[in-house]
Amino acid sequence: MNESITPVPLALTRRRFLQASSALAALPFVSLPAAHARPVSSDAADATAAMPEQIVATCSTFDCGGKCDIRAHVRDGVVTRIATLPDEAHDPAMPIMRACVRGRGYRKFVYHPDRLKYPMKRVGKRGEGKFVRISWDEATTLIADNLSRITHQYGPASRYVHVGTAVSGGAFSGDKMVRRLLNLHGGYLDSYHSVSMGNTAAATPYTYGTAASGSSLDTLADTRLVILWGHNPNETIFGHTNHYFQQMKRNGTRFIVVDPRYSDTAASLADQWIPLLPSTDNALMDAMMYVIITENLHDKAFIDRYTLGFDEESMPDGVPENESLVAWLSGKKDGIAKTPEWAEAITHVPAQTIRQLAREYATTKPAALIQGWGPQRHNCGERTARGSTLLATLTGNVGVKGGWAAGYGGIGNRKFTTGPEMPDNPVKEKISVMNWVQAADDPAQVTPENGLTGGETLPSGIRLLFSLAGNYLANQNPDLHQAVKVLEDDTKIEFIVVSDLYMTPSAKYADLLLPETSFMERWNIGETWGTGNYVMLSEKLVEPAFERRSDYDWLCDVADKLGLKQAFSAGRSEQQWIAHIWEQTRQAMPQENMPDFATLRVQRHHLFKSEPYVAFEANIRDPQNHPFATPSGKIEIFSKRLYDMHHPEIPALSHYVPAHEGPQDPLSERYPLQLITWKGKNRANSTQYANPWLQEVQTQTLWINPLDAQLRGLTSGDTVRIHNDRGLCQVEVEVTPRIIPGVVAMQAGAWWQPDEQGIDRGGCANVLSSARITALAKGNSHQTMLVEVTKHESV
């Protein structure tokens, strides 16, 4: 029987034209002979212009806190333009949700010709990036067969789902649904710890008993002083935070920014910039507390009523003398008073500036010290996070309107969707996200001492790995060369499935590479971070081109081949899952008066009109009936739980301990510069790195202070080599006073681009970062790295 062939229509719709153009643009050196080129007729142009246009309010589901209201102009199945919230549509009950530069650039990202188009399997060695096209049936069969084979041979704990942040802003995602499928199929090795702010989350409960310690930003309207400690919302969050901060700035709030780098936030908000050496934050905090206490500026009544461990009279039982905060600061334990002069030698912050900062923070009522997530991404990050809680406690800024108890995030009154139901995971062992390389290389290395929970040993190493919408494997992972070495050995991890929009550095290490859909091509609900107060429908706007499929779509095929389709899908399409999640959320939060799904499709977003929320307000107002969730029921300046661990890197008092690869490390004689990274305004982590529009917004360079540049004979525009014992990166240098001497900085998230010698040409700092885990959280310390910078002499 002959196969019938449908003639190709002569009429070319706009959507088909863009799809064809995308395919041609992906091929090198394709051109059309001039003799065969024909101009588009005016009738065709008029017909295209006459097509009706829809303007749809939607949002992305990338790992971005704003969830800005973008207005997609859709005509004939194509998004032709991205606009944002017009003034007349703004609801005064909430912060403005206008799209940032990332939001305005989504169309170029979605319609870029380099997007993956077909399912492919690896040929050649892992990491070479060589693939051949296969069918979806073959792809899903490969997944099902390998799941069955590897599980039968090694057990369900051999299966792992890696971090996939590019979809973490939505209620429904492939990484959530693959976990659902694996749980239905026997379980998988789960992980814990947030790469973003896990060290803060682990440390804060040792002061307050909980990690949920942030207030809502609308409580800061009358705050007279805000100290942004390593917090850079102008480049990382946009939207809500800046709405409140700019409003406060206009009303006279004084802003002080403590940061090694003169960030865009410092440029737009700061009345004062205080630069310090990275990883020395606790020395500055210790000296501030010394000034506050010795000058009698602390809130005695607050300390006496609510705290434990301030002085010798308030210490818990079973602790020897001179372990209190007062004893530490005065030097009774180690013979060193923590004076501003002591801290100046460590931090490079002048002693008079330390005194001024301490006095101003202690005497301005109320004041908010808001710490960002950058400082806690050091191997001293837990101490730094907890240090800010001690300063807030000493000054009585906990549980009061206008004060701030702890680091940024963790706001207690904001609501989020329920997400898809998750069956129980039969595998009880868990690893830190920082343990996965060891778990694949040698599972015996992963023990309870360095991150394993739920067991004494791992039942198996990682043999099958899913990385859906994540570029962590071979880009964001610290000590990148160590991770890549393990990935290249396919006798360790035997099967790697990657689903993404682009051929990222991580995608090159896939055995099976699948073309994912963008947020414009699937259904979801966008969830704001803690500072937001709304959820927004992210509706499917256009059909995916080529053979792109959403993760949920192909996972249904895998489930079918495993005999689990009905249990996995519950008979729901992607849109029906979104409607179901929304209905479950409505039932869980009747007080919010959420509309039904049909109404949501019309109004697009729903506001949570919550009252302003002050963290620990009830604990301070009525401590008898609302004690803190600590063992003592009080704010624990001194933590007996930490004391009993007897670990020098996690002291019971969160004080300064020199960091590994910090400025006092002997390694600094060989590598005298501290390298830090920042999250830039033109991408979320590494997402949208491939967007050419956003590459124009900010180029990848290394910032270096003029004093350090002069010592090395460098001028702006020179190509430099940044190196340490772990790797080497080559990039252009920018000489600027916006970085403190002794420190260099690059934007995080650049794609790793190794040349034939293995030298990174993309400006990826992770070839230089350390895989050392933090002592308490078993978390990441990407930011702690010593390097040297030299001029690259071209041959």
Coordinates of C-alpha atoms in Angstrom, one line a residue, residues 422-691:
M422 CA 3.3 13.6 45.3
P423 CA 3.2 9.9 46.2
D424 CA 5.4 8.8 49.1
N425 CA 9.0 8.1 48.2
P426 CA 9.9 4.5 49.3
V427 CA 13.7 5.5 49.4
K428 CA 14.4 7.1 52.7
E429 CA 18.0 8.1 52.2
K430 CA 18.7 11.7 51.1
I431 CA 21.8 13.6 50.1
S432 CA 22.6 17.2 50.0
V433 CA 22.6 18.7 46.5
M434 CA 26.3 19.1 47.1
N435 CA 26.8 15.4 47.4
W436 CA 25.7 14.2 44.0
V437 CA 29.2 14.1 42.4
Q438 CA 30.5 11.9 45.2
A439 CA 27.3 9.8 45.1
A440 CA 28.0 9.0 41.5
D441 CA 31.8 8.6 41.8
D442 CA 32.1 6.7 45.1
P443 CA 28.9 6.4 47.2
A444 CA 31.0 5.2 50.2
Q445 CA 32.2 8.8 50.4
V446 CA 28.7 10.1 51.3
T447 CA 28.2 9.6 55.0
P448 CA 26.0 11.2 57.7
E449 CA 29.0 13.3 58.6
N450 CA 29.1 15.0 55.2
G451 CA 25.5 15.1 54.2
L452 CA 23.6 11.8 54.1
T453 CA 20.4 11.5 56.0
G454 CA 17.9 8.7 56.5
G455 CA 20.6 6.0 56.6
E456 CA 24.2 5.2 57.4
T457 CA 25.2 4.3 53.9
L458 CA 23.9 4.8 50.4
P459 CA 22.4 1.6 48.9
S460 CA 23.8 2.4 45.5
G461 CA 25.7 5.1 43.6
I462 CA 23.8 7.3 41.2
R463 CA 23.4 5.3 37.9
L464 CA 20.5 7.1 36.2
L465 CA 20.1 10.9 36.3
F466 CA 17.4 13.2 35.0
S467 CA 18.3 16.9 34.5
L468 CA 15.2 18.7 33.3
A469 CA 15.4 22.4 32.7
G470 CA 18.7 22.6 34.6
N471 CA 22.2 23.7 33.6
Y472 CA 23.8 22.7 36.9
L473 CA 25.5 19.5 35.8
A474 CA 28.3 21.1 33.8
N475 CA 28.0 24.8 34.3
Q476 CA 26.6 25.9 37.7
N477 CA 28.2 23.1 39.6
P478 CA 31.2 24.1 41.7
D479 CA 34.6 22.7 40.9
L480 CA 33.3 22.1 37.4
H481 CA 36.3 20.0 36.2
Q482 CA 35.7 17.5 39.0
A483 CA 32.1 17.2 38.1
V484 CA 32.8 16.8 34.4
K485 CA 35.4 14.1 35.1
V486 CA 32.7 12.0 36.7
L487 CA 30.1 12.8 34.1
E488 CA 32.4 11.7 31.3
D489 CA 32.8 8.2 32.8
D490 CA 29.7 6.3 31.6
T491 CA 30.6 3.3 33.8
K492 CA 29.4 5.4 36.7
I493 CA 26.2 7.2 35.7
E494 CA 25.0 4.9 33.0
F495 CA 22.1 6.9 31.6
I496 CA 21.6 10.7 31.6
V497 CA 18.4 12.3 30.4
V498 CA 18.5 16.0 29.7
S499 CA 15.5 18.1 28.6
D500 CA 16.1 21.8 27.7
L501 CA 15.5 24.5 25.2
Y502 CA 19.2 24.9 24.1
M503 CA 22.4 22.9 23.8
T504 CA 23.7 24.1 27.1
P505 CA 27.1 23.0 28.5
S506 CA 25.2 20.5 30.6
A507 CA 23.2 19.2 27.7
K508 CA 26.3 18.1 26.0
Y509 CA 26.7 15.4 28.7
A510 CA 23.3 13.8 28.0
D511 CA 22.8 10.3 26.6
L512 CA 19.3 11.3 25.6
L513 CA 18.7 15.0 24.8
L514 CA 15.0 16.2 24.5
P515 CA 13.7 19.5 23.1
E516 CA 11.6 21.1 25.9
T517 CA 8.9 23.7 25.4
S518 CA 9.1 27.3 26.7
F519 CA 6.6 28.8 29.0
M520 CA 4.8 30.3 26.0
E521 CA 4.2 26.7 24.8
R522 CA 2.7 25.1 27.9
W523 CA 0.3 25.6 30.8
N524 CA 1.3 26.7 34.3
I525 CA 0.7 29.0 37.2
G526 CA 3.4 31.5 38.0
E527 CA 4.3 31.9 41.6
T528 CA 6.0 34.9 43.0
W529 CA 8.8 34.6 45.6
G530 CA 8.1 35.7 49.2
T531 CA 7.9 39.4 48.5
G532 CA 5.1 39.0 46.0
N533 CA 1.4 38.9 46.8
Y534 CA -0.2 37.3 43.7
V535 CA -0.3 34.3 41.5
M536 CA -0.7 34.5 37.7
L537 CA -1.9 32.2 35.0
S538 CA 0.8 31.3 32.5
E539 CA -1.3 30.0 29.7
K540 CA -0.2 28.2 26.6
L541 CA 0.0 30.9 23.9
V542 CA 1.3 29.1 20.9
E543 CA 1.9 25.5 19.7
P544 CA 5.5 24.2 20.0
A545 CA 7.3 24.1 16.6
F546 CA 9.2 21.1 15.2
E547 CA 9.0 18.1 17.6
R548 CA 9.3 20.0 20.9
R549 CA 7.2 18.5 23.7
S550 CA 6.6 19.5 27.3
D551 CA 8.2 17.2 29.8
Y552 CA 4.8 16.1 31.1
D553 CA 3.8 15.1 27.6
W554 CA 6.6 12.7 27.0
L555 CA 6.6 11.5 30.6
C556 CA 3.1 10.2 30.0
D557 CA 4.5 8.0 27.2
V558 CA 7.2 6.7 29.5
A559 CA 4.6 6.0 32.2
D560 CA 2.5 4.2 29.6
K561 CA 5.5 1.9 28.7
L562 CA 6.0 1.2 32.4
G563 CA 2.3 0.3 32.9
L564 CA 1.7 3.4 35.0
K565 CA 0.0 5.9 32.7
Q566 CA -3.3 6.1 34.6
A567 CA -1.7 6.3 38.0
F568 CA 0.8 8.9 36.8
S569 CA -1.5 11.2 34.7
A570 CA -4.7 10.6 36.6
G571 CA -6.3 10.9 33.2
R572 CA -5.5 14.6 33.0
S573 CA -4.0 16.7 30.3
E574 CA -1.5 19.5 31.1
Q575 CA -4.3 22.1 31.2
Q576 CA -6.4 19.8 33.3
W577 CA -3.6 19.5 35.8
I578 CA -3.3 23.2 36.1
A579 CA -7.1 23.5 36.6
H580 CA -6.9 20.7 39.2
I581 CA -4.0 22.4 41.1
W582 CA -5.9 25.7 41.1
E583 CA -9.0 24.0 42.5
Q584 CA -7.0 22.2 45.2
T585 CA -5.4 25.6 46.1
R586 CA -8.8 27.2 46.3
Q587 CA -10.0 24.5 48.7
A588 CA -6.9 24.8 50.9
M589 CA -7.3 28.6 51.2
P590 CA -11.0 29.4 51.5
Q591 CA -10.1 32.7 53.2
E592 CA -8.6 34.1 50.0
N593 CA -11.8 34.0 48.0
M594 CA -9.9 32.7 45.0
P595 CA -11.9 32.6 41.7
D596 CA -12.7 29.4 39.9
F597 CA -10.4 28.4 37.0
A598 CA -12.7 29.7 34.3
T599 CA -12.7 33.1 36.0
L600 CA -8.9 33.0 36.4
R601 CA -8.6 32.6 32.7
V602 CA -10.3 35.9 32.3
Q603 CA -8.8 38.0 35.1
R604 CA -5.3 36.3 34.7
H605 CA -4.0 36.9 38.2
H606 CA -5.2 36.8 41.8
L607 CA -4.1 39.1 44.6
F608 CA -3.5 38.0 48.1
K609 CA -4.6 41.0 50.0
S610 CA -2.9 39.9 53.2
E611 CA -2.4 42.2 56.2
P612 CA 1.2 43.4 56.7
Y613 CA 3.2 40.6 58.4
V614 CA 5.9 41.1 61.0
A615 CA 7.9 38.0 61.8
F616 CA 7.8 37.0 65.5
E617 CA 5.4 39.7 66.4
A618 CA 3.3 37.3 68.4
N619 CA 6.4 35.9 70.2
I620 CA 7.4 39.4 71.3
R621 CA 3.9 40.6 72.1
D622 CA 3.0 37.5 74.2
P623 CA 6.0 35.3 74.9
Q624 CA 4.2 33.3 77.6
N625 CA 1.6 31.9 75.1
H626 CA 3.9 32.2 72.0
P627 CA 7.4 31.1 73.0
F628 CA 10.1 30.9 70.3
A629 CA 10.4 27.4 68.8
T630 CA 13.9 27.0 70.3
P631 CA 14.7 24.5 73.2
S632 CA 14.6 27.4 75.7
G633 CA 11.6 29.2 74.2
K634 CA 13.7 32.3 73.8
I635 CA 15.9 33.9 71.1
E636 CA 19.1 32.0 71.5
I637 CA 22.1 34.2 71.1
F638 CA 24.1 31.3 72.4
S639 CA 22.9 28.0 71.0
K640 CA 23.5 25.0 73.3
R641 CA 22.7 22.7 70.3
L642 CA 25.6 24.2 68.3
Y643 CA 27.8 24.1 71.4
D644 CA 27.2 20.4 71.8
M645 CA 28.4 19.7 68.2
H646 CA 32.0 20.8 69.2
H647 CA 32.7 22.0 65.7
P648 CA 35.0 25.0 65.3
E649 CA 33.3 26.2 62.1
I650 CA 29.9 26.4 63.7
P651 CA 30.4 28.1 67.1
A652 CA 27.6 28.4 69.5
L653 CA 28.0 32.2 69.2
S654 CA 28.0 33.2 65.6
H655 CA 31.4 35.0 65.6
Y656 CA 34.2 35.4 63.1
V657 CA 36.3 32.4 62.2
P658 CA 38.7 32.8 59.3
A659 CA 37.3 31.1 56.2
H660 CA 39.0 28.5 54.0
E661 CA 40.3 30.5 51.0
G662 CA 39.5 33.7 52.8
P663 CA 42.0 36.6 53.0
Q664 CA 43.8 35.1 56.0
D665 CA 44.3 31.7 54.4
P666 CA 48.0 31.0 53.7
L667 CA 46.9 30.1 50.2
S668 CA 46.5 33.8 49.6
E669 CA 50.3 34.1 49.2
R670 CA 49.9 32.1 45.9
Y671 CA 46.4 33.4 45.0
P672 CA 46.1 36.9 46.5
L673 CA 42.7 37.9 45.0
Q674 CA 39.3 36.8 46.2
L675 CA 36.9 36.1 43.4
I676 CA 33.1 36.7 43.9
T677 CA 30.2 36.5 41.4
W678 CA 27.0 38.4 41.2
K679 CA 23.6 37.7 39.7
G680 CA 23.1 40.0 36.8
K681 CA 20.0 41.8 35.4
N682 CA 20.2 40.1 32.0
R683 CA 19.7 36.5 33.0
A684 CA 18.4 34.3 35.8
N685 CA 21.4 32.1 36.8
S686 CA 22.4 30.8 33.3
T687 CA 18.9 31.0 31.8
Q688 CA 18.7 33.3 28.8
Y689 CA 22.5 33.4 28.4
A690 CA 21.9 32.4 24.8
N691 CA 19.6 35.4 24.2

